[in-house]
Tab-separated table of C-alpha atoms in Angstrom:
chain	number	residue	atom	x	y	z
A	1	UNK	CA	-57.141	-72.288	13.367
A	2	UNK	CA	-58.620	-73.071	16.715
A	3	UNK	CA	-62.536	-74.210	16.695
A	4	UNK	CA	-64.668	-74.513	19.446
A	5	UNK	CA	-66.394	-77.856	19.431
A	6	UNK	CA	-68.968	-78.992	21.708
A	7	UNK	CA	-71.159	-82.116	22.301
A	8	UNK	CA	-74.134	-83.121	24.642
A	9	UNK	CA	-74.511	-86.208	26.727
A	10	UNK	CA	-78.527	-87.058	27.367
A	11	UNK	CA	-79.543	-88.994	30.601
A	12	UNK	CA	-81.920	-90.862	28.165
A	13	UNK	CA	-83.735	-92.907	30.938
A	14	UNK	CA	-84.590	-89.423	32.536
A	15	UNK	CA	-85.594	-87.685	29.064
A	16	UNK	CA	-89.163	-87.258	28.659
A	17	UNK	CA	-89.242	-86.529	24.913
A	18	UNK	CA	-90.616	-83.057	25.046
A	19	UNK	CA	-88.553	-81.868	22.155
A	20	UNK	CA	-88.271	-78.302	23.482
A	21	UNK	CA	-84.568	-78.689	23.216
A	22	UNK	CA	-84.990	-79.327	19.341
A	23	UNK	CA	-86.116	-75.861	18.840
A	24	UNK	CA	-83.842	-74.357	21.132
A	25	UNK	CA	-80.757	-75.500	19.280
A	26	UNK	CA	-79.957	-72.878	16.539
A	27	UNK	CA	-77.854	-75.484	14.708
A	28	UNK	CA	-80.511	-78.234	14.619
A	29	UNK	CA	-77.971	-80.592	16.286
A	30	UNK	CA	-80.744	-82.322	18.410
A	31	UNK	CA	-83.267	-84.796	17.270
A	32	UNK	CA	-85.406	-87.852	18.672
A	33	UNK	CA	-84.106	-91.261	18.949
A	34	UNK	CA	-86.180	-93.875	16.884
A	35	UNK	CA	-85.954	-96.384	19.996
A	36	UNK	CA	-87.866	-95.509	23.303
A	37	UNK	CA	-86.468	-95.521	26.682
A	38	UNK	CA	-87.951	-97.131	29.866
A	39	UNK	CA	-90.588	-94.793	30.291
A	40	UNK	CA	-91.881	-95.229	26.654
A	41	UNK	CA	-90.513	-91.728	25.591
A	42	UNK	CA	-88.145	-91.123	22.478
A	43	UNK	CA	-85.157	-89.387	23.963
A	44	UNK	CA	-83.168	-86.364	22.544
A	45	UNK	CA	-80.090	-87.479	20.451
A	46	UNK	CA	-77.303	-85.522	19.008
A	47	UNK	CA	-77.834	-85.810	15.123
A	48	UNK	CA	-74.704	-83.732	13.883
A	49	UNK	CA	-71.309	-82.265	14.719
A	50	UNK	CA	-72.222	-78.599	14.386
A	51	UNK	CA	-72.736	-78.063	18.165
A	52	UNK	CA	-70.967	-75.143	19.742
A	53	UNK	CA	-71.473	-76.157	23.092
A	54	UNK	CA	-73.860	-72.900	23.787
A	55	UNK	CA	-75.546	-74.692	26.598
A	56	UNK	CA	-79.137	-73.533	25.113
A	57	UNK	CA	-80.687	-77.056	25.087
A	58	UNK	CA	-79.400	-77.760	28.532
A	59	UNK	CA	-81.069	-74.519	30.135
A	60	UNK	CA	-84.452	-74.908	28.532
A	61	UNK	CA	-84.545	-78.614	29.317
A	62	UNK	CA	-87.494	-78.937	32.082
A	63	UNK	CA	-85.969	-82.164	33.163
A	64	UNK	CA	-82.228	-80.963	33.341
A	65	UNK	CA	-81.157	-84.417	31.784
A	66	UNK	CA	-78.665	-82.635	29.012
A	67	UNK	CA	-75.067	-82.278	30.148
A	68	UNK	CA	-72.894	-79.777	27.597
A	69	UNK	CA	-69.149	-80.188	27.042
A	70	UNK	CA	-67.037	-77.671	25.350
A	71	UNK	CA	-63.551	-77.719	24.060
A	72	UNK	CA	-61.399	-76.039	21.952
A	73	UNK	CA	-59.933	-77.924	19.242
A	74	UNK	CA	-56.873	-77.098	17.116
A	75	UNK	CA	-57.383	-78.047	13.456
A	76	UNK	CA	-54.130	-78.419	11.508
B	1	UNK	CA	-63.436	-87.278	17.676
B	2	UNK	CA	-66.580	-85.957	19.707
B	3	UNK	CA	-65.797	-88.543	22.199
B	4	UNK	CA	-62.682	-86.692	23.034
B	5	UNK	CA	-64.360	-83.957	24.390
B	6	UNK	CA	-66.454	-85.584	26.875
B	7	UNK	CA	-64.224	-85.232	30.064
B	8	UNK	CA	-65.029	-83.482	33.271
B	9	UNK	CA	-62.738	-80.214	32.486
B	10	UNK	CA	-64.741	-79.679	29.471
B	11	UNK	CA	-68.023	-79.848	31.253
B	12	UNK	CA	-69.721	-76.579	30.833
B	13	UNK	CA	-73.356	-77.352	32.285
B	14	UNK	CA	-74.972	-79.957	33.906
B	15	UNK	CA	-77.986	-80.381	36.289
B	16	UNK	CA	-76.953	-78.708	39.596
B	17	UNK	CA	-76.344	-80.920	42.663
B	18	UNK	CA	-78.962	-78.911	44.642
B	19	UNK	CA	-81.619	-80.903	42.676
B	20	UNK	CA	-82.122	-84.372	43.789
B	21	UNK	CA	-81.892	-87.279	41.648
B	22	UNK	CA	-85.638	-87.992	41.826
B	23	UNK	CA	-87.383	-87.863	38.311
B	24	UNK	CA	-89.638	-84.867	38.240
B	25	UNK	CA	-93.237	-85.550	38.486
B	26	UNK	CA	-94.298	-83.101	35.775
B	27	UNK	CA	-95.492	-83.573	32.297
B	28	UNK	CA	-92.978	-83.550	29.445
B	29	UNK	CA	-92.123	-79.987	28.546
B	30	UNK	CA	-93.578	-78.571	31.619
B	31	UNK	CA	-91.992	-75.113	32.810
B	32	UNK	CA	-91.880	-76.089	36.419
B	33	UNK	CA	-88.775	-78.212	36.115
B	34	UNK	CA	-86.947	-75.250	34.463
B	35	UNK	CA	-88.290	-72.860	37.219
B	36	UNK	CA	-86.963	-75.243	40.129
B	37	UNK	CA	-83.670	-75.618	38.709
B	38	UNK	CA	-83.086	-71.792	38.216
B	39	UNK	CA	-83.845	-71.220	41.893
B	40	UNK	CA	-81.560	-74.014	42.817
B	41	UNK	CA	-78.800	-72.876	40.641
B	42	UNK	CA	-79.147	-69.335	42.187
B	43	UNK	CA	-78.924	-70.808	45.844
B	44	UNK	CA	-75.857	-72.950	44.677
B	45	UNK	CA	-74.063	-69.985	43.177
B	46	UNK	CA	-74.835	-67.758	46.379
B	47	UNK	CA	-73.711	-70.691	48.700
B	48	UNK	CA	-76.713	-70.427	50.814
B	49	UNK	CA	-78.331	-74.095	50.642
B	50	UNK	CA	-78.249	-74.480	54.408
B	51	UNK	CA	-79.662	-70.922	55.006
B	52	UNK	CA	-82.652	-71.369	52.353
B	53	UNK	CA	-85.999	-72.360	53.310
B	54	UNK	CA	-88.796	-72.780	50.505
B	55	UNK	CA	-92.611	-73.223	50.887
B	56	UNK	CA	-94.245	-75.551	48.689
B	57	UNK	CA	-97.695	-75.011	47.380
B	58	UNK	CA	-100.784	-77.218	46.858
B	59	UNK	CA	-100.839	-78.063	42.800
B	60	UNK	CA	-98.727	-79.691	40.597
B	61	UNK	CA	-95.642	-78.446	42.350
B	62	UNK	CA	-96.661	-79.936	45.737
B	63	UNK	CA	-93.987	-82.220	45.429
B	64	UNK	CA	-91.434	-79.513	45.063
B	65	UNK	CA	-89.702	-80.446	48.310
B	66	UNK	CA	-88.713	-84.201	46.769
B	67	UNK	CA	-86.906	-82.265	44.003
B	68	UNK	CA	-85.201	-79.232	45.634
B	69	UNK	CA	-82.377	-80.188	48.128
B	70	UNK	CA	-83.086	-77.374	50.555
B	71	UNK	CA	-85.348	-77.263	53.687
B	72	UNK	CA	-88.954	-77.137	52.558
B	73	UNK	CA	-92.099	-76.819	54.254
B	74	UNK	CA	-95.571	-77.581	52.776
B	75	UNK	CA	-98.321	-74.981	53.097
B	76	UNK	CA	-102.129	-75.157	53.150
B	77	UNK	CA	-103.673	-74.219	49.969
B	78	UNK	CA	-102.929	-70.792	49.263
B	79	UNK	CA	-101.217	-69.795	52.570
B	80	UNK	CA	-97.490	-70.123	51.757
B	81	UNK	CA	-97.154	-66.256	52.158
B	82	UNK	CA	-98.726	-66.574	55.696
B	83	UNK	CA	-96.176	-69.247	56.403
B	84	UNK	CA	-93.264	-67.650	54.714
B	85	UNK	CA	-93.683	-64.574	56.913
B	86	UNK	CA	-93.860	-66.850	59.933
B	87	UNK	CA	-90.461	-68.368	59.066
B	88	UNK	CA	-88.819	-65.262	57.928
B	89	UNK	CA	-89.880	-63.582	61.216
B	90	UNK	CA	-88.785	-66.438	63.516
B	91	UNK	CA	-85.539	-66.759	61.612
B	92	UNK	CA	-84.735	-63.426	60.057
B	93	UNK	CA	-81.223	-64.638	58.988
B	94	UNK	CA	-82.845	-67.399	56.455
B	95	UNK	CA	-83.550	-66.862	52.962
B	96	UNK	CA	-87.295	-67.686	52.099
B	97	UNK	CA	-88.744	-68.142	48.844
B	98	UNK	CA	-92.603	-69.385	48.238
B	99	UNK	CA	-93.232	-71.188	45.070
B	100	UNK	CA	-96.967	-71.111	43.948
B	101	UNK	CA	-99.349	-71.510	40.955
B	102	UNK	CA	-101.924	-69.533	40.028
B	103	UNK	CA	-104.749	-71.646	41.752
B	104	UNK	CA	-102.794	-71.250	44.914
B	105	UNK	CA	-101.548	-67.738	44.640
B	106	UNK	CA	-104.347	-65.822	42.685
B	107	UNK	CA	-107.437	-67.654	43.667
B	108	UNK	CA	-107.565	-69.338	47.187
B	109	UNK	CA	-104.524	-67.279	48.715
B	110	UNK	CA	-105.191	-63.815	46.862
B	111	UNK	CA	-105.586	-62.211	50.433
B	112	UNK	CA	-102.684	-63.844	51.840
B	113	UNK	CA	-100.481	-62.826	48.747
B	114	UNK	CA	-101.895	-59.152	48.532
B	115	UNK	CA	-101.091	-58.638	52.552
B	116	UNK	CA	-97.946	-60.359	52.239
B	117	UNK	CA	-96.736	-57.995	49.559
B	118	UNK	CA	-98.328	-55.058	51.415
B	119	UNK	CA	-96.397	-55.800	54.592
B	120	UNK	CA	-93.073	-56.201	52.611
B	121	UNK	CA	-91.853	-59.310	54.028
B	122	UNK	CA	-88.311	-59.928	52.997
B	123	UNK	CA	-88.687	-62.976	50.596
B	124	UNK	CA	-89.119	-63.892	47.215
B	125	UNK	CA	-92.593	-64.884	45.825
B	126	UNK	CA	-92.516	-67.242	42.473
B	127	UNK	CA	-95.730	-67.498	40.818
B	128	UNK	CA	-96.250	-69.763	38.029
B	129	UNK	CA	-98.763	-68.637	35.757
B	130	UNK	CA	-100.313	-71.282	33.291
B	131	UNK	CA	-103.774	-69.668	32.868
B	132	UNK	CA	-105.539	-73.226	33.871
B	133	UNK	CA	-105.818	-75.253	36.978
B	134	UNK	CA	-103.369	-78.047	35.752
B	135	UNK	CA	-103.186	-80.679	38.509
B	136	UNK	CA	-107.204	-80.883	38.997
B	137	UNK	CA	-107.767	-81.466	35.328
B	138	UNK	CA	-107.730	-78.030	33.444
B	139	UNK	CA	-110.314	-76.302	35.272
B	140	UNK	CA	-110.782	-72.433	34.774
B	141	UNK	CA	-108.809	-70.419	36.988
B	142	UNK	CA	-109.010	-66.652	37.618
B	143	UNK	CA	-106.032	-66.005	35.025
B	144	UNK	CA	-107.660	-67.953	32.298
B	145	UNK	CA	-107.877	-65.670	29.087
B	146	UNK	CA	-111.069	-64.639	27.862
B	147	UNK	CA	-112.565	-67.034	25.052
B	148	UNK	CA	-109.970	-69.650	26.479
B	149	UNK	CA	-111.597	-73.084	26.646
B	150	UNK	CA	-111.067	-75.166	30.281
B	151	UNK	CA	-112.557	-78.200	31.254
B	152	UNK	CA	-115.289	-75.837	33.312
B	153	UNK	CA	-115.762	-73.381	30.602
B	154	UNK	CA	-115.827	-75.786	27.683
B	155	UNK	CA	-117.098	-72.924	25.175
B	156	UNK	CA	-114.426	-70.460	26.474
B	157	UNK	CA	-114.505	-68.062	29.399
B	158	UNK	CA	-117.486	-65.883	29.084
B	159	UNK	CA	-116.385	-62.449	30.861
B	160	UNK	CA	-119.977	-61.414	31.437
B	161	UNK	CA	-120.788	-64.334	33.523
B	162	UNK	CA	-116.895	-65.293	34.673
B	163	UNK	CA	-115.165	-62.000	34.974
B	164	UNK	CA	-112.030	-60.880	33.640
B	165	UNK	CA	-108.705	-62.677	33.881
B	166	UNK	CA	-106.960	-61.341	36.744
B	167	UNK	CA	-103.477	-59.607	36.313
B	168	UNK	CA	-102.206	-59.976	40.080
B	169	UNK	CA	-98.678	-58.905	39.223
B	170	UNK	CA	-99.687	-55.529	37.940
B	171	UNK	CA	-102.080	-55.474	41.046
B	172	UNK	CA	-99.308	-56.117	43.815
B	173	UNK	CA	-96.600	-54.101	42.000
B	174	UNK	CA	-97.700	-50.651	43.099
B	175	UNK	CA	-97.754	-51.871	46.896
B	176	UNK	CA	-95.083	-50.073	48.868
B	177	UNK	CA	-93.575	-53.169	50.399
B	178	UNK	CA	-92.896	-54.596	47.267
B	179	UNK	CA	-89.141	-53.981	46.008
B	180	UNK	CA	-88.982	-55.743	42.645
B	181	UNK	CA	-91.769	-57.051	40.658
B	182	UNK	CA	-91.380	-58.628	36.998
B	183	UNK	CA	-92.883	-60.926	34.550
B	184	UNK	CA	-90.928	-63.686	32.987
B	185	UNK	CA	-91.314	-66.885	31.053
B	186	UNK	CA	-89.115	-69.991	30.550
B	187	UNK	CA	-89.817	-71.114	26.760
B	188	UNK	CA	-86.497	-69.794	25.358
B	189	UNK	CA	-82.930	-70.005	26.563
B	190	UNK	CA	-82.898	-66.211	26.743
B	191	UNK	CA	-86.018	-65.922	28.906
B	192	UNK	CA	-84.580	-68.364	31.318
B	193	UNK	CA	-81.390	-66.492	31.695
B	194	UNK	CA	-83.429	-63.402	32.619
B	195	UNK	CA	-85.393	-65.175	35.134
B	196	UNK	CA	-82.360	-66.552	36.904
B	197	UNK	CA	-81.019	-62.892	36.942
B	198	UNK	CA	-84.542	-61.670	38.556
B	199	UNK	CA	-84.142	-64.672	41.147
B	200	UNK	CA	-80.627	-63.629	42.239
B	201	UNK	CA	-81.808	-60.092	42.453
B	202	UNK	CA	-84.554	-61.243	44.525
B	203	UNK	CA	-82.515	-63.077	46.786
B	204	UNK	CA	-79.980	-60.365	47.109
B	205	UNK	CA	-82.885	-57.784	48.009
B	206	UNK	CA	-83.734	-60.142	50.546
B	207	UNK	CA	-80.317	-60.156	52.258
B	208	UNK	CA	-80.383	-56.311	52.317
B	209	UNK	CA	-83.989	-56.386	53.944
B	210	UNK	CA	-85.238	-54.219	51.265
B	211	UNK	CA	-88.701	-55.859	50.675
B	212	UNK	CA	-90.528	-58.636	48.884
B	213	UNK	CA	-89.705	-59.768	45.267
B	214	UNK	CA	-92.531	-60.969	43.237
B	215	UNK	CA	-91.640	-63.142	40.229
B	216	UNK	CA	-94.430	-64.192	37.853
B	217	UNK	CA	-93.539	-66.731	35.209
B	218	UNK	CA	-96.045	-67.406	32.325
B	219	UNK	CA	-95.738	-70.910	31.897
B	220	UNK	CA	-97.161	-73.518	29.881
B	221	UNK	CA	-99.564	-76.483	30.571
B	222	UNK	CA	-99.426	-78.484	27.507
B	223	UNK	CA	-101.592	-81.384	29.065
B	224	UNK	CA	-104.138	-78.880	29.962
B	225	UNK	CA	-104.047	-77.161	26.996
B	226	UNK	CA	-104.280	-80.434	25.019
B	227	UNK	CA	-100.985	-79.507	22.897
B	228	UNK	CA	-97.529	-80.605	22.098
B	229	UNK	CA	-94.982	-78.828	24.152
B	230	UNK	CA	-93.440	-76.850	21.356
B	231	UNK	CA	-97.030	-76.014	20.222
B	232	UNK	CA	-98.085	-75.161	23.420
B	233	UNK	CA	-94.893	-72.742	23.901
B	234	UNK	CA	-95.981	-71.089	20.334
B	235	UNK	CA	-99.697	-70.582	21.442
B	236	UNK	CA	-98.507	-69.134	24.878
B	237	UNK	CA	-96.416	-66.324	22.985
B	238	UNK	CA	-99.414	-65.645	20.352
B	239	UNK	CA	-102.351	-65.716	23.325
B	240	UNK	CA	-100.951	-65.272	26.649
B	241	UNK	CA	-98.038	-62.674	26.058
B	242	UNK	CA	-100.298	-59.954	24.804
B	243	UNK	CA	-102.387	-60.196	27.970
B	244	UNK	CA	-99.335	-61.008	30.375
B	245	UNK	CA	-96.695	-58.805	28.690
B	246	UNK	CA	-93.099	-60.209	29.896
B	247	UNK	CA	-90.885	-57.462	31.417
B	248	UNK	CA	-90.028	-55.810	34.633
B	249	UNK	CA	-92.856	-53.688	36.273
B	250	UNK	CA	-90.891	-52.663	39.415
B	251	UNK	CA	-87.397	-52.349	40.023
B	252	UNK	CA	-85.475	-51.335	43.262
B	253	UNK	CA	-88.533	-49.825	44.532
B	254	UNK	CA	-89.434	-47.648	41.406
B	255	UNK	CA	-92.122	-48.574	39.084
B	256	UNK	CA	-90.893	-49.075	35.456
B	257	UNK	CA	-92.579	-46.514	33.257
């Protein structure tokens, strides 16, 4: 059965750690990093494999730092 | 396994190329960035980058010309509609939008706003309402809610002395020159998608010379409200939305009942 899988790539130096994406994600895939970036903010990271690539997080991101990838994966 | 997905053919969403690479000067969680991006995505999808002229206001978004990769002009405080009118009349083939906050559009620029709407200039006016003067340090704006504390009304807005919050969108909607008039927000993905559709509709109405499109975006000011971005969005839903209800007010020249 084919499954839709997604993943996100965060531009961690541009992320300001506002956490708006964490509430926008209905699968709770996004958490905040333990380390801080060059600006001193904790940045968004993907925390599990439940992402479906729905793009909700990227759409609400005020700084547009999230890129979303989506692919159909055939699982045997 | 996830690394296999990351390749250009699987890319479904990224920041549009019409936004410059410059880091936004806004606070974390501010709605300005989303509205900027939605305007640029609309311009990108319509393929009108070389025909679009934006007017930047005075306020936090004064630097909008640094972030949007289209021709932009900065107006004197509150005078963006007047400047937009001039640009549109001199170059009728261009797409013009103004981008203003509540201190710019609803306070110092009220006269320009109302007369521009009344003349029905073919342009899009974007109005960001966060119920406070964000850039100067959270002073009371005409749109500040009753009882809402701000740095110049620390005990809350007293309507007996300071008047009532101004619903300028409802005020301009009945004017004959206004073709579309709606109120949106950018705190949830669904709301952002609705805003983008409204902007698209506005640019199309402008091309057809139907009249002015007025779009209010109720946004947050987490620094001014002294809240975290998610708490500010929640507070906005609970307090701002009852007074500034989200939805269409006028569509295609007809008031929505």
